[in-house]
mmCIF file of C-alpha atoms and ligand atoms in Angstrom:
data_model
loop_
_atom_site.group_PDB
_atom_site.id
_atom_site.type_symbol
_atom_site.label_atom_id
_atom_site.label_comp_id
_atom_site.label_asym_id
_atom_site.label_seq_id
_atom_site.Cartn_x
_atom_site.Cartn_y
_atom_site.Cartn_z
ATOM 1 C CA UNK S 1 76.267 99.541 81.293
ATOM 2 C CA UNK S 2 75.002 97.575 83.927
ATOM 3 C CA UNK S 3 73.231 98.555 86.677
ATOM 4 C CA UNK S 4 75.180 96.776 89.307
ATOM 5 C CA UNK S 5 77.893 98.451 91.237
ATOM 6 C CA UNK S 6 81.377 96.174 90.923
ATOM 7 C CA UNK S 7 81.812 94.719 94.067
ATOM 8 C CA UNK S 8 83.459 96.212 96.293
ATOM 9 C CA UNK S 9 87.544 95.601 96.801
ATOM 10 C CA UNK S 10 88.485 92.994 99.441
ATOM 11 C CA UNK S 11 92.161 91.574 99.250
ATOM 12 C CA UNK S 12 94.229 89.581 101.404
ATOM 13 C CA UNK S 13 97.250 88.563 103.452
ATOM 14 C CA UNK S 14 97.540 84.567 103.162
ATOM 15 C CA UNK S 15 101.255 83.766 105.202
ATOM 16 C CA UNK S 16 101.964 80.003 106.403
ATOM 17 C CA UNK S 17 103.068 80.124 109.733
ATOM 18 C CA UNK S 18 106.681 78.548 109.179
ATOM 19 C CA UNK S 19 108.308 81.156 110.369
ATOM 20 C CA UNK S 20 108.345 84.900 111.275
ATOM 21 C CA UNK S 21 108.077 86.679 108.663
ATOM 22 C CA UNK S 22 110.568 87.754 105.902
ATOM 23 C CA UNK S 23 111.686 90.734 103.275
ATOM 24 C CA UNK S 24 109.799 88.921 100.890
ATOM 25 C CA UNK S 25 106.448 88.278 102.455
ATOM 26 C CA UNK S 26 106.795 91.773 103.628
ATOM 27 C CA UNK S 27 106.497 93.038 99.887
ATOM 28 C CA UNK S 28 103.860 90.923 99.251
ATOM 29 C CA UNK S 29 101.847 92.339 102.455
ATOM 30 C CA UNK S 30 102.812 95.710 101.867
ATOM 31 C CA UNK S 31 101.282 95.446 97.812
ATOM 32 C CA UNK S 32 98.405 94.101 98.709
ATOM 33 C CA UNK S 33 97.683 96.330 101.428
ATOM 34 C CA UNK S 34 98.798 99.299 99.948
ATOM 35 C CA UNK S 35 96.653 98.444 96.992
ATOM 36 C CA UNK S 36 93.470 97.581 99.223
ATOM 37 C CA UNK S 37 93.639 100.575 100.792
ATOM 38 C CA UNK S 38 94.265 102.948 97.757
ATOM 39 C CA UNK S 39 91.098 101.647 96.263
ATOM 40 C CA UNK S 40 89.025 101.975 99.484
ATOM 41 C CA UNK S 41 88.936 98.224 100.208
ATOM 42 C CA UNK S 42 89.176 95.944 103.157
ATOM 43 C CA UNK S 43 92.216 93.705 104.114
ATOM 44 C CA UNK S 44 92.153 90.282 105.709
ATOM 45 C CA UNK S 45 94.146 88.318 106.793
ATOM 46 C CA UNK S 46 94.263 84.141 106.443
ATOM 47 C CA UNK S 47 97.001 81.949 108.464
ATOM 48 C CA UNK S 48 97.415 79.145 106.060
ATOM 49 C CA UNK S 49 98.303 76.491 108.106
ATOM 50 C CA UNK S 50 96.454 73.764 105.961
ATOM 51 C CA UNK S 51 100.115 72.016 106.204
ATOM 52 C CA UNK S 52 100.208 71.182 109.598
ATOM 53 C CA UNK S 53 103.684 69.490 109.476
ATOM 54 C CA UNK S 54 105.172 72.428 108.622
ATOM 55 C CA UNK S 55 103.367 75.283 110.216
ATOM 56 C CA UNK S 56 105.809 76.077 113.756
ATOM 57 C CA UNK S 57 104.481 76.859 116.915
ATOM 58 C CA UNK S 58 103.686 80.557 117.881
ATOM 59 C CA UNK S 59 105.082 81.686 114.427
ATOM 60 C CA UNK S 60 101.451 83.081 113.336
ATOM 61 C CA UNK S 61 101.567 85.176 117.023
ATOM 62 C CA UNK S 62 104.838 86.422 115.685
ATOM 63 C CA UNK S 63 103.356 87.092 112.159
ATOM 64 C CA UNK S 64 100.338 89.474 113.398
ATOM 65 C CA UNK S 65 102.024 90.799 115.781
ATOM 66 C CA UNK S 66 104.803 91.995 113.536
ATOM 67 C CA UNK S 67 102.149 93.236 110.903
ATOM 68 C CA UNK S 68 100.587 95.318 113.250
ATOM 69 C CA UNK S 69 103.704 96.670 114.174
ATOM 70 C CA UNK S 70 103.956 97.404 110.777
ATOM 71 C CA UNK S 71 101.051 99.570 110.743
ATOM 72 C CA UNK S 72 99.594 96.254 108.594
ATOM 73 C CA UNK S 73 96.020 96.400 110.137
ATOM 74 C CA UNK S 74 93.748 93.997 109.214
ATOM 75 C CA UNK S 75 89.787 93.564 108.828
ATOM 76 C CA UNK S 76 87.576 91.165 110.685
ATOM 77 C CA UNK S 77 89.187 87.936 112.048
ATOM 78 C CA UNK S 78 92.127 86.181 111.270
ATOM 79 C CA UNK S 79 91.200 83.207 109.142
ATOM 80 C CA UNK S 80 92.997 79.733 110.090
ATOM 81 C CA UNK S 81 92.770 76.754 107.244
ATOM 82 C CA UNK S 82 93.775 74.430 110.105
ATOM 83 C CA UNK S 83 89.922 74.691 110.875
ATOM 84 C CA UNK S 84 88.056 74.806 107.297
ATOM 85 C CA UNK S 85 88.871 71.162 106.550
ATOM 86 C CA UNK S 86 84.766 70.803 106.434
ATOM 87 C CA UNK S 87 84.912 73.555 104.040
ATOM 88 C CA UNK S 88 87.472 71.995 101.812
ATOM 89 C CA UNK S 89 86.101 67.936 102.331
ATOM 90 C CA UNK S 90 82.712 69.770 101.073
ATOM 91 C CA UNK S 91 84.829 71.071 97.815
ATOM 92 C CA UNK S 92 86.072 68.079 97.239
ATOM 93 C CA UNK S 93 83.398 65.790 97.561
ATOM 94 C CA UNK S 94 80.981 67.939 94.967
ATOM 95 C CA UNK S 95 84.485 68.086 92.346
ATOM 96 C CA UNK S 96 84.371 63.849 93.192
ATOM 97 C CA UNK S 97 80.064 64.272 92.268
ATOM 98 C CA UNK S 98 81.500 65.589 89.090
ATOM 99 C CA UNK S 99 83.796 62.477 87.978
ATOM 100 C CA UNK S 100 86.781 65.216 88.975
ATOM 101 C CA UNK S 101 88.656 63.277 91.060
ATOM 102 C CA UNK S 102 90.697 60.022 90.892
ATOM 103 C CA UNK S 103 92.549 58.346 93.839
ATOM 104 C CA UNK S 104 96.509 57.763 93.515
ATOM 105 C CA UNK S 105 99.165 55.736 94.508
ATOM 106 C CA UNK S 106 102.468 56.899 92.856
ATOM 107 C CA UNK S 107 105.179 58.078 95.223
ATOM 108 C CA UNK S 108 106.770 60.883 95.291
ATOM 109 C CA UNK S 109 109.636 59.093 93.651
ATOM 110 C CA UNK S 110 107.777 57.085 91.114
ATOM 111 C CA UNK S 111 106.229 60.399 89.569
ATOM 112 C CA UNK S 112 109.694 62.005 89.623
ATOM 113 C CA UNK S 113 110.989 59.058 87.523
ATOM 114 C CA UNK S 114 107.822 58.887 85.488
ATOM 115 C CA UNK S 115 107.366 62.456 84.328
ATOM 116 C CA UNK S 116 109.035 65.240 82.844
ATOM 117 C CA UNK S 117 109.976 68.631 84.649
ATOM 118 C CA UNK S 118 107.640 70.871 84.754
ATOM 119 C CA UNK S 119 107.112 74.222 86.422
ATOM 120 C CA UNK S 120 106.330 72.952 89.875
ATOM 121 C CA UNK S 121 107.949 69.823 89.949
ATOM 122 C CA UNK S 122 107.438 66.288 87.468
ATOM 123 C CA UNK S 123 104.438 67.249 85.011
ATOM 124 C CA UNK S 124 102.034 63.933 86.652
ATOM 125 C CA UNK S 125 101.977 61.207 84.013
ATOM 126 C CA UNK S 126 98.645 60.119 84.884
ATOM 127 C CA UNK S 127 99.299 56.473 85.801
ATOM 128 C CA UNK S 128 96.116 55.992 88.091
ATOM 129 C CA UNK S 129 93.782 58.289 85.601
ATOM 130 C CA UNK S 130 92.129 55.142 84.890
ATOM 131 C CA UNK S 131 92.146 53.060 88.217
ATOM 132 C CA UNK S 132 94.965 52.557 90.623
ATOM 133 C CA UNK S 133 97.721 49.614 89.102
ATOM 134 C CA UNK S 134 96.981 45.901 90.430
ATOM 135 C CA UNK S 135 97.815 45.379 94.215
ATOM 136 C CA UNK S 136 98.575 48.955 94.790
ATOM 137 C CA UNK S 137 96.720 51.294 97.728
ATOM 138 C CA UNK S 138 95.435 54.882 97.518
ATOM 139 C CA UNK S 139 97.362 57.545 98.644
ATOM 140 C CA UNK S 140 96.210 60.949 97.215
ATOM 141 C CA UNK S 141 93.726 61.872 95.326
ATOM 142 C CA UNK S 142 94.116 63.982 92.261
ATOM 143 C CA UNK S 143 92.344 66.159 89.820
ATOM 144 C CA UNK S 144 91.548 65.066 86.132
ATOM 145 C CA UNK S 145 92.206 68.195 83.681
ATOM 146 C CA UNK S 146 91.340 69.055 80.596
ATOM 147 C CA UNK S 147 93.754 69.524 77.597
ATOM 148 C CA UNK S 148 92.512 73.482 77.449
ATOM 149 C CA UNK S 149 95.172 76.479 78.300
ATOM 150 C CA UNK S 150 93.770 78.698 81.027
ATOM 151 C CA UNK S 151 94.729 82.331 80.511
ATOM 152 C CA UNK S 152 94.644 84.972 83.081
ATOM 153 C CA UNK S 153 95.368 89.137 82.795
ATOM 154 C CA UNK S 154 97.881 89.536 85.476
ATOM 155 C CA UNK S 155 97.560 93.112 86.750
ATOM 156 C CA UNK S 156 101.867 93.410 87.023
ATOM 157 C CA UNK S 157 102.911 90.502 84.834
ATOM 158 C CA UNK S 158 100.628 90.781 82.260
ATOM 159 C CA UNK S 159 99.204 87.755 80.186
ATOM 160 C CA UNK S 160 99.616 84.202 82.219
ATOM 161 C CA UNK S 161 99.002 81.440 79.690
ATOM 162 C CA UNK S 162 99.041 77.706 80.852
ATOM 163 C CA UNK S 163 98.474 74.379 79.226
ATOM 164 C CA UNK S 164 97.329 72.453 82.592
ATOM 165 C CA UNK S 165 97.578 68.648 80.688
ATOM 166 C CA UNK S 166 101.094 69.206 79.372
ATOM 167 C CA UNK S 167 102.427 71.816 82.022
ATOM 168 C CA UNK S 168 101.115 70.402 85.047
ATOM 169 C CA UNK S 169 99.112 67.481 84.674
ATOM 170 C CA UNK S 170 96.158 66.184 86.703
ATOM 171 C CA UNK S 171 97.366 67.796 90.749
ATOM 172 C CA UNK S 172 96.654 66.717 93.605
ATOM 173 C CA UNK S 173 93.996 68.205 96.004
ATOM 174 C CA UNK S 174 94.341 65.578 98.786
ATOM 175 C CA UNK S 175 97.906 64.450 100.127
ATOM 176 C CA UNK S 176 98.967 61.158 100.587
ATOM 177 C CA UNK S 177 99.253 62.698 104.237
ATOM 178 C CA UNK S 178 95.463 63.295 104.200
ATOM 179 C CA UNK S 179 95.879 67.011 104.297
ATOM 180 C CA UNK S 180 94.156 69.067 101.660
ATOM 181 C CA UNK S 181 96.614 70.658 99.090
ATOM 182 C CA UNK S 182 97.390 74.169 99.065
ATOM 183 C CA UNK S 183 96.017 74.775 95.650
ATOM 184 C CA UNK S 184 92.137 73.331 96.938
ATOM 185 C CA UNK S 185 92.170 75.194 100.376
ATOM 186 C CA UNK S 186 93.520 78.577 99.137
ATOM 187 C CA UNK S 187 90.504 78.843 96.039
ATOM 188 C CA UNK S 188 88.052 77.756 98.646
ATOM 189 C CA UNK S 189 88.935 80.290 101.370
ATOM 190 C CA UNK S 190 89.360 83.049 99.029
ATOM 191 C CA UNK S 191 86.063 82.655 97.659
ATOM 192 C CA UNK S 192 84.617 82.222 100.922
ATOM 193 C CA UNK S 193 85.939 85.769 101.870
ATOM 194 C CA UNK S 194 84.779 86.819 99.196
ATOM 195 C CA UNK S 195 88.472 88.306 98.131
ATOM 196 C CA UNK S 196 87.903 89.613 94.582
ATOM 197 C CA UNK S 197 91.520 90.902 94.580
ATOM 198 C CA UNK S 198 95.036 88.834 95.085
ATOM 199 C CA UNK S 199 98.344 90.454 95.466
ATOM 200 C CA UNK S 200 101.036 88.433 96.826
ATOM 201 C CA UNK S 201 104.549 87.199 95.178
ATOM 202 C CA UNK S 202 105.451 86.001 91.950
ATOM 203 C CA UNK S 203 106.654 82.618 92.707
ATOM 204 C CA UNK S 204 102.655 81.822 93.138
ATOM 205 C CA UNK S 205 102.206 82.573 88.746
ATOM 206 C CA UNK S 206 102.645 79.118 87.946
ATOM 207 C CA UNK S 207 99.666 78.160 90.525
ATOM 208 C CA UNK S 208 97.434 80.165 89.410
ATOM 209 C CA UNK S 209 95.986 78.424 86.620
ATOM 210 C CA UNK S 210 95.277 75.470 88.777
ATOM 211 C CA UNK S 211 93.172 77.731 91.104
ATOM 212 C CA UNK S 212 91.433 79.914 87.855
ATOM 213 C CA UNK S 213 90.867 76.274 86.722
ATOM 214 C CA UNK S 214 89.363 75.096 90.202
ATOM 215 C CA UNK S 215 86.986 78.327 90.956
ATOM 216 C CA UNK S 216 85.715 77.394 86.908
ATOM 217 C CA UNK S 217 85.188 73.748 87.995
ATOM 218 C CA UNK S 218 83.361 75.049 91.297
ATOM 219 C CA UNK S 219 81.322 77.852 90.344
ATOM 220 C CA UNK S 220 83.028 80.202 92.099
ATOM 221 C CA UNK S 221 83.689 83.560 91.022
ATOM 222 C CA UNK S 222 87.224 84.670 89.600
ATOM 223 C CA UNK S 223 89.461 87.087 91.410
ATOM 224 C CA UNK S 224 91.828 89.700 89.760
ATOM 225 C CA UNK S 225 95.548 88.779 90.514
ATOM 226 C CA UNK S 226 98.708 90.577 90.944
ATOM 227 C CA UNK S 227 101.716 89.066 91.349
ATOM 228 C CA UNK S 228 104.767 91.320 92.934
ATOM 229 C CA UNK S 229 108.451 90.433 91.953
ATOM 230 C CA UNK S 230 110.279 87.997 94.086
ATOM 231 C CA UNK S 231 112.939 89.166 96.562
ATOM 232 C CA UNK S 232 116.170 87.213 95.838
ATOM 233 C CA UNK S 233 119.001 86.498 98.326
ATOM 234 C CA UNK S 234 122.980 86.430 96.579
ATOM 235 C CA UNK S 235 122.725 82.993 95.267
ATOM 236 C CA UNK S 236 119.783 84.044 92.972
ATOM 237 C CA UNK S 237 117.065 82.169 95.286
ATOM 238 C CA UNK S 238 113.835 83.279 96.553
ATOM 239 C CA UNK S 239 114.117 84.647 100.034
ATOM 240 C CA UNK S 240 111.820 82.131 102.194
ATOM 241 C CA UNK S 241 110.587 81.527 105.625
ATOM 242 C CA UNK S 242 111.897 77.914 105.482
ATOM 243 C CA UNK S 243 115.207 79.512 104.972
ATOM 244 C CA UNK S 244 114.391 81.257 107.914
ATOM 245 C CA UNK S 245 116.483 84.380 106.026
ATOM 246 C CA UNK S 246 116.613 87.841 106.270
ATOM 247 C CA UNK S 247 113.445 88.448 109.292
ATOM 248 C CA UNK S 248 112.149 91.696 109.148
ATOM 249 C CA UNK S 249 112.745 93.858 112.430
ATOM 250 C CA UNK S 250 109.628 94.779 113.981
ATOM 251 C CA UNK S 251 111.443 96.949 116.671
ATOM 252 C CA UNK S 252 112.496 98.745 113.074
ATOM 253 C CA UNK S 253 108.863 99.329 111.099
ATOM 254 C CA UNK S 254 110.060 102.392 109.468
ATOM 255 C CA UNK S 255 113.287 101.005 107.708
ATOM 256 C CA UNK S 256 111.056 97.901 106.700
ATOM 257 C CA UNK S 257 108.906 99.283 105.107
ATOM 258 C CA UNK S 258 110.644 101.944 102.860
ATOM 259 C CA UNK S 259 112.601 99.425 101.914
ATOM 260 C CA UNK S 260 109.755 96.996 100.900
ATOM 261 C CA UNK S 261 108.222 100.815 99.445
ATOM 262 C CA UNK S 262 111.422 101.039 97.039
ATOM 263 C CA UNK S 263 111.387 97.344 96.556
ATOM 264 C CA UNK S 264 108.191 97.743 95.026
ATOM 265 C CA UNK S 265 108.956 100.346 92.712
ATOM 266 C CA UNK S 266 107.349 103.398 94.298
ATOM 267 C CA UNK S 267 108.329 107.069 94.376
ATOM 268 C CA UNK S 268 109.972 108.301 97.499
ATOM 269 C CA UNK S 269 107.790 109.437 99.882
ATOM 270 C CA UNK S 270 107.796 113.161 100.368
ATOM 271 C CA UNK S 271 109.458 113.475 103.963
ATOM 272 C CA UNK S 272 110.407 110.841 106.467
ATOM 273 C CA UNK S 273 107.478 109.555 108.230
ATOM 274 C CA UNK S 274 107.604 109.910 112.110
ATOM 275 C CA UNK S 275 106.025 106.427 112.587
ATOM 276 C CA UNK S 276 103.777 104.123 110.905
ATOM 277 C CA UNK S 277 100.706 105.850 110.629
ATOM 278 C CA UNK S 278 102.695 109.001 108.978
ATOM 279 C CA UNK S 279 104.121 106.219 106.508
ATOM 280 C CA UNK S 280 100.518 104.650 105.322
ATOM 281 C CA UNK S 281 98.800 108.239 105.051
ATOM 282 C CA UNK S 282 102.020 109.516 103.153
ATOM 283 C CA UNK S 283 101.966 106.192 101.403
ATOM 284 C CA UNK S 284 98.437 104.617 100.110
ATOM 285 C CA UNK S 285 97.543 107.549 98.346
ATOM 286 C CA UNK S 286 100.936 107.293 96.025
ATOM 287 C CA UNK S 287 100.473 103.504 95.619
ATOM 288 C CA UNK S 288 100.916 102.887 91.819
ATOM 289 C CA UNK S 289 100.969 99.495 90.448
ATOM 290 C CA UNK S 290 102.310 100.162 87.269
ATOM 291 C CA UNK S 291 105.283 101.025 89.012
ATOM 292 C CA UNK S 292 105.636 97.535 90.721
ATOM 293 C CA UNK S 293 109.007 95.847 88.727
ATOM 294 C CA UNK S 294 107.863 92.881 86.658
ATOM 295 C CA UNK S 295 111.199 91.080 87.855
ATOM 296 C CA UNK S 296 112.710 89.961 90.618
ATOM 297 C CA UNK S 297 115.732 91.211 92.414
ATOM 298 C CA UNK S 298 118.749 90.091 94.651
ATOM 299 C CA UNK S 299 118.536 91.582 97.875
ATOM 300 C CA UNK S 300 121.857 90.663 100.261
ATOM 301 C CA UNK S 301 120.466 88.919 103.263
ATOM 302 C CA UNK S 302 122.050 91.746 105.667
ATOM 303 C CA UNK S 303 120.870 94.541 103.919
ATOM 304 C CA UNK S 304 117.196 93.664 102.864
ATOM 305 C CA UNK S 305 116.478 95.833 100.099
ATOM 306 C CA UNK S 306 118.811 98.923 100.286
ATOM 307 C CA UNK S 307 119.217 100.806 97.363
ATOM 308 C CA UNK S 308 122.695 100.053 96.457
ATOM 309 C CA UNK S 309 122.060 96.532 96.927
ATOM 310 C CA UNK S 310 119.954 95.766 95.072
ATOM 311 C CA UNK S 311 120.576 94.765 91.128
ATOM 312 C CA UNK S 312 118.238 94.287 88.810
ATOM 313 C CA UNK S 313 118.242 90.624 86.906
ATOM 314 C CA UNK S 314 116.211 88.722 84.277
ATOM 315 C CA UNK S 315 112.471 87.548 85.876
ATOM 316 C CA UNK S 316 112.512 83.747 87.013
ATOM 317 C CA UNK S 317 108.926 83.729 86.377
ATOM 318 C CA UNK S 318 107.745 81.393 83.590
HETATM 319 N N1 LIG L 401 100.519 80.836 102.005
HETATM 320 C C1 LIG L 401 101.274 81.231 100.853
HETATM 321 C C2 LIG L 401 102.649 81.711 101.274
HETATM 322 O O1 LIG L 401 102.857 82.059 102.426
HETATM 323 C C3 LIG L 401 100.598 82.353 100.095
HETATM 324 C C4 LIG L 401 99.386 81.879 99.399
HETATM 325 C C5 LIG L 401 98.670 82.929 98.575
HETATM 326 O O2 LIG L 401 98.893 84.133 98.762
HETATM 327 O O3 LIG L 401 97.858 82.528 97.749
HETATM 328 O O4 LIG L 401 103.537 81.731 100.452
#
């Protein structure tokens, strides 16, 4: 028994700004806050906007201002990645100190051709692991892995085991557009929020043996993880801001967020809440995430999570 107290809970919101936000980004808010809150932790919230190119105009606005509609209130200030590229150049250069890093210059389509499928795309065959091909530039720069399986305790899906050399290969932490990849910026800023605790969706699994293996390779202390089930639209896809589908209402907090509440697997709540606050002190004490469904479920794109729409099928995680 140690004499230290554990520290104490702080989760996190991460959206990208591509659009306003969805069923299924909803679910993964309301988890994690829901599950902050139970245990008596703090919230934040990170726009993760590393991806310039793709992060729309006024769509983080529209994100806050429809979580605080949602009663989704947040601790401290709003984190932006678009201005921690210091923070992640500094992470990179001490993983390139370490013989970590190799430049690239495959394509996109050469390492589709090159590679077999893997979770996330063509497993990287590791072409420029030892030195970029005659005549040929530097485009990214990737990460060198070890043949070792990283193995994480999921708090809803249970035991995560990945094989990063055969599953993955060696990823890339700097685009060939010169942005920092997701996987570098998201370990860095959750460690320098100190988030001990992730909840968000279950089509993030498969990355997160590439950031258990990057907070290893920078001394940086491991969160827990919980990954929520995946809200599907009819065709069996994930419901995504890019598909600009299915926006939740914020004129409409209360239907939202039951919905996202059943969703999730949680017991009714005892009467119908007048407004938001009613919902979250009915709610965060009943939060139980052994309840959460393991797999996801098709939701119809008009009716976003309404009991008799939605049908249970097999998990798409790996
Ligand atoms: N920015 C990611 C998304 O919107 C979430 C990243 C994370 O939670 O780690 O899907």
């Amino acid at each position: 028994m140690g004499s230290r107290h554990p520290a104490a809970y702080r989760g996190r919101f991460a959206p990208s700004p591509s659009g306003p936000l969805h069923f299924g980004s909803l679910v993964a808010a309301v988890a994690s806050f829901a599950d902050a809150r139970q245990h008596g932790g703090e919230w934040l919230v990170r726009i993760e906007d590393v991806d310039q190119q793709r992060a729309v105009p006024g769509a983080d606005r529209q994100i806050l201002s429809t979580l605080d509609a949602f009663g989704l209130h947040w601790d401290g200030a709003v984190l932006y990645q678009s201005q921690r590229t210091e923070c992640y150049e500094a992470a990179l250069a001490q993983l390139r100190r370490a013989g970590r890093c190799y430049p690239c210059a495959c394509t996109r389509r050469e390492i589709a051709a090159s590679g077999p499928a893997g979770p996330e795309g063509p497993i990287y065959s590791g072409r420029c692991r030892n030195g970029l091909p005659a005549g040929r530039d530097p485009r990214s720069e990737r990460l060198r892995v070890d043949p070792i399986a990283i193995e994480v305790e999921d708090r809803i899906q249970g035991p995560v085991r990945q094989c990063l050399a055969t599953e993955v290969g060696d990823f890339v932490l700097r685009r060939a557009d010169g942005f920092h990849a997701y996987q570098l910026a998201v370990v860095v800023d959750d460690a320098a929020q100190q988030i001990n605790q992730i909840v968000r969706g279950a089509d993030l699994l498969s990355s997160t043996p590439r950031q258990v293996y990057l907070q290893r390779l920078l001394g940086l202390e491991q969160p827990r993880y919980a990954h929520v089930p995946l809200a599907l639209d009819a065709t069996g896809r994930k419901l995504s801001k890019t598909l600009a589908s299915a926006p939740v209402d914020p004129r409409d907090p209360i239907a939202g967020l039951a919905r996202a509440w059943r969703f999730l697997g949680q017991a009714p709540l005892p009467e119908p809440p007048a407004d938001v606050s009613v919902f979250w002190q009915q709610a965060i004490p009943r939060w139980r995430i052994d309840a959460v469904p393991r797999a996801g479920r098709r939701i119809d794109a008009d009716d976003t999570g309404s009991g008799d729409s939605a049908r249970s099928q097999p998990s798409s995680n790996p």
